């Protein structure tokens, strides 16, 4: 009987660790509130205070009057390190981690300065996430998880599993992915998944 | 007829770019000759000249008399930036790129210092590889390509596609993956794949 119990425990541990469904979760615009940082930095550098309503529906290239502002911010040291955490993200990751295997998948390669900053940001704000579960990539086409939570269509459209499109100013016009307006809605959607 | 030709060209370009099979290629021990760097640095720091024959069949933990030497090197600034390129790797990547979509997939997250160094090393030694095709991860379990070329069993064993085990001192005892002793043998193996 103790032996049967042993095997039962082993199987449970195995199932818990290796059979859990996987989620690829994006950083910028999902875990990290880049939109707020863009608006704050734009006001700081160009003296123009813009609102979330003003940029809703625009692209990253056309959202601000100063062309290339967003790309310039993303290439500036400190930008990624100082991003505010998205509201509700810490609690949501803690909740999702109980049931799913979480992978943080960030398209960081375009901005080399962001690599150490993103790693440090995750360590500070999400210390429970292991380095084993962090992926920095270029495009996300070879990422194979059961779910993807992302704000960018270029990532969601090519993904083979189930998608959740996290609300962002640049994706408000699109409806071909399940939308979550905030982390509370992500939790509600994922509560239905097994 | 010109229209038919147009569609033919479009289909060919599409097939060439998007239907090509994908290969995940490891960095350390595959593109980069870490073994030579380990032996050189060991002699420099501990005054003992060891050979490739002496460490063949040993693990990374037991290969050198000084315990933890390899981990210490991997955590030292400059280690990854100064790695010699594996013999034949540059020509092999150029050859494979004609037929396959190449992704460089490195388990870099354990060594945070390595992130910018690995990116710079690739830029210097493999300038044709786009940032879009570079992935730095923790474990490689969610990487989904058709092939994987790697020296570590922990990566190859969990991979769902075809594997090629690149020769390394720590994998000489294992025979359950197709072995390539050098890049010439990789090219010969991949020439049979479509």
Coordinates of C-alpha atoms in Angstrom, one line a residue:
Chain A
X1 CA 0.0 0.0 0.0
X2 CA 2.8 2.5 0.7
X3 CA 4.2 1.7 -2.7
X4 CA 0.8 2.3 -4.4
X5 CA 0.7 5.7 -2.5
X6 CA 4.2 6.5 -3.7
X7 CA 3.3 5.9 -7.4
X8 CA 0.1 7.9 -6.9
X9 CA 2.1 10.9 -5.6
X10 CA 4.7 10.5 -8.4
X11 CA 2.0 10.5 -11.0
X12 CA 0.3 13.5 -9.4
X13 CA 3.6 15.5 -9.3
X14 CA 4.3 14.5 -12.9
X15 CA 0.8 15.5 -14.1
X16 CA 1.1 18.8 -12.2
X17 CA 4.5 19.8 -13.6
X18 CA 4.5 18.4 -17.1
X19 CA 0.9 17.9 -18.3
X20 CA -0.3 21.3 -17.5
X21 CA -1.3 23.4 -20.5
X22 CA 1.1 26.2 -21.4
X23 CA 0.5 29.9 -22.0
X24 CA 2.8 32.3 -23.8
X25 CA 2.4 35.7 -22.3
X26 CA 3.7 38.9 -23.9
X27 CA 5.5 41.6 -22.0
X28 CA 5.0 45.0 -23.6
X29 CA 1.4 46.0 -23.6
X30 CA 0.3 43.0 -21.6
X31 CA 2.5 42.6 -18.5
X32 CA 4.0 46.0 -18.9
X33 CA 2.0 49.2 -19.4
X34 CA 3.9 50.6 -22.4
X35 CA 0.9 52.8 -23.4
X36 CA 1.2 54.8 -20.1
X37 CA 4.9 55.1 -20.5
X38 CA 4.6 56.3 -24.1
X39 CA 2.1 59.0 -23.1
X40 CA 4.3 60.1 -20.1
X41 CA 7.5 60.2 -22.1
X42 CA 5.9 62.0 -25.0
X43 CA 4.7 64.7 -22.7
X44 CA 8.1 64.9 -21.0
X45 CA 10.1 65.1 -24.2
X46 CA 7.7 67.0 -26.6
X47 CA 5.6 69.0 -24.1
X48 CA 2.3 67.6 -25.4
X49 CA -0.1 65.8 -23.1
X50 CA -2.0 63.2 -25.0
X51 CA -4.7 60.8 -23.8
X52 CA -5.5 57.1 -24.3
X53 CA -8.7 58.1 -26.1
X54 CA -6.7 60.3 -28.6
X55 CA -4.4 57.4 -29.7
X56 CA -7.1 54.6 -29.7
X57 CA -7.3 53.0 -33.1
X58 CA -4.0 54.4 -34.3
X59 CA -0.9 52.4 -35.1
X60 CA 2.4 52.7 -33.2
X61 CA 3.8 54.7 -36.2
X62 CA 0.9 57.2 -36.3
X63 CA -0.2 57.5 -32.7
X64 CA 1.9 60.6 -31.9
X65 CA 2.4 63.7 -34.0
X66 CA 6.3 63.4 -33.8
X67 CA 7.1 60.6 -36.2
X68 CA 9.3 57.8 -34.9
X69 CA 8.8 58.8 -31.2
X70 CA 7.8 55.3 -30.1
X71 CA 10.8 53.7 -31.8
X72 CA 13.1 56.3 -30.3
X73 CA 11.7 55.6 -26.8
X74 CA 12.2 51.9 -27.3
X75 CA 15.8 52.4 -28.2
X76 CA 16.4 54.6 -25.1
X77 CA 18.3 53.1 -22.1
X78 CA 15.9 52.8 -19.1
X79 CA 12.7 52.7 -21.1
X80 CA 12.0 49.0 -20.5
X81 CA 13.4 49.0 -17.0
X82 CA 11.0 51.6 -15.8
X83 CA 7.8 50.4 -17.4
X84 CA 4.8 50.4 -15.0
X85 CA 3.3 47.0 -14.3
X86 CA 0.0 46.5 -16.1
X87 CA -2.9 46.8 -13.6
X88 CA -3.9 43.4 -12.2
X89 CA -1.0 41.6 -13.9
X90 CA 0.8 40.4 -10.7
X91 CA -2.3 38.9 -9.2
X92 CA -3.3 37.4 -12.6
X93 CA 0.0 35.7 -13.1
X94 CA -0.2 34.3 -9.6
X95 CA -3.7 32.9 -10.3
X96 CA -2.9 31.5 -13.7
X97 CA 0.3 29.9 -12.4
X98 CA -1.7 27.6 -10.2
X99 CA -3.3 25.9 -13.2
X100 CA -1.1 26.6 -16.2
X101 CA 2.6 26.6 -17.1
X102 CA 3.4 30.2 -17.8
X103 CA 6.0 31.3 -20.4
X104 CA 7.0 34.9 -20.8
X105 CA 7.6 35.4 -24.5
X106 CA 8.8 38.8 -25.6
X107 CA 9.8 40.0 -29.0
X108 CA 12.9 41.7 -27.6
X109 CA 15.6 41.1 -30.3
X110 CA 14.7 44.3 -32.3
X111 CA 15.8 46.4 -29.3
X112 CA 19.2 45.0 -28.0
X113 CA 19.2 47.4 -25.1
X114 CA 16.0 45.9 -23.8
X115 CA 17.4 42.4 -23.2
X116 CA 19.1 43.0 -19.8
X117 CA 16.4 45.6 -18.8
X118 CA 13.6 43.2 -19.5
X119 CA 15.2 40.4 -17.5
X120 CA 15.8 42.7 -14.6
X121 CA 12.2 44.1 -14.8
X122 CA 10.8 40.5 -14.6
X123 CA 13.1 39.7 -11.7
X124 CA 11.9 42.8 -9.8
X125 CA 8.2 42.6 -10.7
X126 CA 7.6 38.9 -11.2
X127 CA 10.2 37.2 -9.0
X128 CA 8.4 33.9 -9.0
X129 CA 8.9 33.4 -12.7
X130 CA 11.9 31.2 -13.3
X131 CA 14.5 32.0 -15.9
X132 CA 13.6 28.7 -17.5
X133 CA 10.2 30.1 -18.5
X134 CA 11.5 33.3 -20.2
X135 CA 11.9 33.6 -23.9
X136 CA 13.2 36.6 -25.8
X137 CA 12.8 36.2 -29.5
X138 CA 12.5 38.0 -32.8
X139 CA 9.3 36.8 -34.3
X140 CA 7.1 34.4 -32.4
X141 CA 6.4 32.0 -35.2
X142 CA 8.2 29.0 -33.7
X143 CA 6.6 29.3 -30.2
X144 CA 4.4 26.3 -29.5
X145 CA 2.2 26.7 -26.4
X146 CA -1.5 25.9 -25.9
X147 CA -2.5 29.6 -25.4
X148 CA -1.0 33.0 -26.4
X149 CA -1.9 36.3 -24.7
X150 CA -0.6 39.1 -26.7
X151 CA -1.6 42.6 -28.0
X152 CA 0.0 42.3 -31.5
X153 CA -1.8 40.8 -34.4
X154 CA 1.5 39.8 -36.1
X155 CA 2.0 37.4 -33.2
X156 CA -1.6 36.2 -32.7
X157 CA -2.4 35.7 -36.4
X158 CA 0.4 33.1 -36.9
X159 CA -0.2 31.2 -33.7
X160 CA -1.6 27.7 -33.8
X161 CA -3.2 27.5 -30.4
X162 CA -5.9 29.5 -28.7
X163 CA -5.4 33.3 -28.6
X164 CA -6.4 36.1 -26.3
X165 CA -5.9 39.6 -27.7
X166 CA -5.0 42.0 -24.9
X167 CA -6.5 45.4 -25.4
X168 CA -4.1 48.0 -26.8
X169 CA -4.6 51.3 -28.6
X170 CA -3.3 49.8 -31.9
X171 CA -5.7 46.7 -31.9
X172 CA -9.1 48.3 -31.1
X173 CA -10.3 47.9 -34.7
X174 CA -9.8 44.1 -34.8
X175 CA -12.2 41.5 -33.8
X176 CA -10.9 38.2 -35.1
X177 CA -9.3 37.2 -31.8
X178 CA -11.0 36.9 -28.4
X179 CA -10.5 40.3 -26.7
X180 CA -9.6 40.8 -23.1
X181 CA -9.8 44.5 -22.0
X182 CA -7.9 43.9 -18.8
X183 CA -6.3 41.1 -16.7
X184 CA -9.7 40.5 -14.9
X185 CA -11.2 39.5 -18.2
X186 CA -8.2 37.2 -19.0
X187 CA -8.8 35.4 -15.7
X188 CA -12.5 35.0 -16.5
X189 CA -11.7 33.6 -20.0
X190 CA -9.0 31.2 -18.7
X191 CA -11.3 30.0 -15.9
X192 CA -13.3 28.3 -18.6
X193 CA -10.2 26.4 -20.0
X194 CA -8.9 23.1 -18.7
Chain B
X1 CA -0.1 34.4 -69.9
X2 CA 1.7 37.2 -68.1
X3 CA -0.9 36.9 -65.3
X4 CA -0.2 33.1 -65.0
X5 CA 3.5 33.9 -64.8
X6 CA 2.8 36.5 -62.1
X7 CA 0.9 33.9 -60.0
X8 CA 3.6 31.3 -60.6
X9 CA 6.3 33.8 -59.3
X10 CA 4.1 34.7 -56.3
X11 CA 3.6 31.1 -55.4
X12 CA 7.3 30.4 -55.7
X13 CA 8.3 33.3 -53.5
X14 CA 5.6 32.3 -50.9
X15 CA 6.9 28.7 -51.0
X16 CA 10.5 29.8 -50.7
X17 CA 9.9 32.1 -47.7
X18 CA 7.1 30.5 -45.8
X19 CA 6.9 26.8 -46.6
X20 CA 10.6 26.1 -46.0
X21 CA 11.3 23.7 -43.2
X22 CA 12.7 25.2 -40.0
X23 CA 15.9 24.3 -38.0
X24 CA 16.6 25.4 -34.4
X25 CA 20.3 25.7 -34.1
X26 CA 22.1 25.9 -30.7
X27 CA 24.9 28.3 -30.1
X28 CA 27.3 27.0 -27.3
X29 CA 28.9 23.8 -28.4
X30 CA 27.4 24.0 -31.9
X31 CA 28.0 27.4 -33.5
X32 CA 30.4 28.5 -30.9
X33 CA 33.4 26.3 -29.8
X34 CA 32.9 26.5 -26.0
X35 CA 35.1 23.3 -25.5
X36 CA 38.2 25.1 -26.8
X37 CA 37.4 28.2 -24.7
X38 CA 36.9 26.0 -21.6
X39 CA 40.3 24.3 -22.1
X40 CA 42.1 27.6 -22.9
X41 CA 40.6 29.5 -19.9
X42 CA 41.2 26.6 -17.6
X43 CA 44.9 26.6 -18.5
X44 CA 45.0 30.4 -18.1
X45 CA 43.3 30.5 -14.7
X46 CA 44.4 27.3 -13.1
X47 CA 47.7 26.6 -14.9
X48 CA 46.7 23.1 -16.0
X49 CA 46.7 22.2 -19.7
X50 CA 44.0 19.6 -20.4
X51 CA 43.1 18.0 -23.7
X52 CA 39.8 17.2 -25.5
X53 CA 40.6 13.5 -25.1
X54 CA 40.9 13.9 -21.3
X55 CA 37.4 15.4 -20.9
X56 CA 35.6 13.2 -23.4
X57 CA 32.7 11.4 -21.8
X58 CA 32.7 13.6 -18.7
X59 CA 29.9 16.0 -17.7
X60 CA 30.3 19.8 -17.5
X61 CA 30.4 19.4 -13.7
X62 CA 33.1 16.8 -13.6
X63 CA 35.3 17.6 -16.7
X64 CA 37.8 19.8 -14.8
X65 CA 39.5 19.1 -11.5
X66 CA 38.4 22.5 -10.1
X67 CA 34.7 22.2 -9.3
X68 CA 32.4 24.8 -10.7
X69 CA 35.1 26.1 -13.1
X70 CA 32.7 25.9 -16.2
X71 CA 29.9 27.7 -14.4
X72 CA 32.3 30.4 -13.2
X73 CA 33.6 31.0 -16.8
X74 CA 30.0 31.2 -18.1
X75 CA 29.3 33.9 -15.5
X76 CA 32.4 35.9 -16.4
X77 CA 32.1 39.0 -18.6
X78 CA 33.6 38.4 -22.0
X79 CA 33.3 34.7 -22.0
X80 CA 30.5 34.5 -24.6
X81 CA 31.7 37.5 -26.6
X82 CA 35.1 35.9 -27.3
X83 CA 34.1 32.3 -28.1
X84 CA 35.8 30.9 -31.2
X85 CA 33.4 30.1 -34.1
X86 CA 33.1 26.3 -34.5
X87 CA 35.0 25.0 -37.5
X88 CA 32.9 25.0 -40.6
X89 CA 29.9 26.7 -39.0
X90 CA 29.9 29.8 -41.1
X91 CA 29.9 27.9 -44.4
X92 CA 27.4 25.4 -43.1
X93 CA 24.9 28.1 -42.0
X94 CA 25.3 29.8 -45.4
X95 CA 24.6 26.4 -47.1
X96 CA 21.6 25.4 -44.9
X97 CA 20.1 28.9 -45.3
X98 CA 19.5 28.3 -49.0
X99 CA 17.1 25.5 -48.3
X100 CA 15.9 25.9 -44.7
X101 CA 14.7 28.7 -42.4
X102 CA 17.3 28.9 -39.7
X103 CA 16.5 29.9 -36.1
X104 CA 19.3 30.4 -33.6
X105 CA 17.9 29.1 -30.3
X106 CA 20.2 29.5 -27.2
X107 CA 19.4 28.7 -23.6
X108 CA 20.9 32.0 -22.5
X109 CA 18.6 33.0 -19.6
X110 CA 20.6 31.2 -16.9
X111 CA 23.5 33.6 -17.6
X112 CA 22.2 37.1 -17.8
X113 CA 25.5 38.6 -18.8
X114 CA 25.5 36.4 -21.9
X115 CA 22.4 38.1 -23.5
X116 CA 24.1 41.2 -25.0
X117 CA 27.3 39.3 -25.6
X118 CA 25.6 36.5 -27.6
X119 CA 23.6 39.0 -29.7
X120 CA 26.9 40.9 -30.5
X121 CA 28.7 37.6 -31.2
X122 CA 26.0 36.6 -33.7
X123 CA 26.1 40.1 -35.3
X124 CA 29.9 39.9 -35.8
X125 CA 30.2 36.2 -36.8
X126 CA 26.9 35.6 -38.5
X127 CA 25.8 39.0 -39.8
X128 CA 23.3 37.5 -42.3
X129 CA 21.1 36.1 -39.5
X130 CA 18.2 38.4 -38.9
X131 CA 17.3 39.5 -35.3
X132 CA 13.8 38.0 -36.2
X133 CA 15.4 34.5 -36.2
X134 CA 17.2 34.7 -32.9
X135 CA 15.6 33.2 -29.7
X136 CA 17.2 33.3 -26.2
X137 CA 15.3 31.1 -23.8
X138 CA 15.5 29.1 -20.6
X139 CA 14.5 25.6 -21.5
X140 CA 13.7 24.8 -25.1
X141 CA 10.5 22.8 -24.5
X142 CA 8.2 25.2 -26.3
X143 CA 10.4 25.6 -29.4
X144 CA 8.6 24.2 -32.4
X145 CA 10.7 23.7 -35.5
X146 CA 11.1 20.8 -37.9
X147 CA 14.7 20.1 -36.9
X148 CA 16.9 20.8 -33.9
X149 CA 20.7 20.7 -34.0
X150 CA 22.0 20.8 -30.4
X151 CA 24.7 19.2 -28.2
X152 CA 22.5 18.8 -25.0
X153 CA 20.3 15.8 -24.3
X154 CA 18.0 17.9 -22.1
X155 CA 17.1 19.9 -25.3
X156 CA 17.0 17.1 -27.8
X157 CA 15.1 14.5 -25.7
X158 CA 12.0 16.7 -25.3
X159 CA 12.0 17.9 -28.9
X160 CA 9.1 16.7 -31.2
X161 CA 10.9 17.1 -34.6
X162 CA 14.0 15.4 -36.0
X163 CA 17.1 15.8 -34.0
X164 CA 20.8 16.0 -34.8
X165 CA 23.2 15.6 -31.8
X166 CA 26.3 17.7 -32.4
X167 CA 29.3 16.1 -30.9
X168 CA 30.5 17.4 -27.5
X169 CA 32.6 16.0 -24.7
X170 CA 29.6 15.5 -22.5
X171 CA 27.5 13.6 -25.0
X172 CA 29.9 11.0 -26.4
X173 CA 28.3 8.1 -24.4
X174 CA 24.8 8.7 -25.9
X175 CA 23.5 7.1 -29.1
X176 CA 19.7 7.7 -29.1
X177 CA 20.0 10.8 -31.4
X178 CA 21.6 11.0 -34.9
X179 CA 25.2 12.2 -34.2
X180 CA 27.1 14.7 -36.3
X181 CA 30.8 14.9 -35.4
X182 CA 31.2 18.2 -37.2
X183 CA 29.4 20.7 -39.5
X184 CA 30.4 18.7 -42.6
X185 CA 28.4 15.8 -41.3
X186 CA 25.5 18.1 -40.5
X187 CA 25.5 19.2 -44.1
X188 CA 25.6 15.6 -45.4
X189 CA 22.7 14.6 -43.1
X190 CA 20.5 17.6 -44.0
X191 CA 21.2 17.1 -47.7
X192 CA 19.0 14.0 -47.5
X193 CA 16.1 16.1 -46.0
X194 CA 13.5 18.0 -48.0

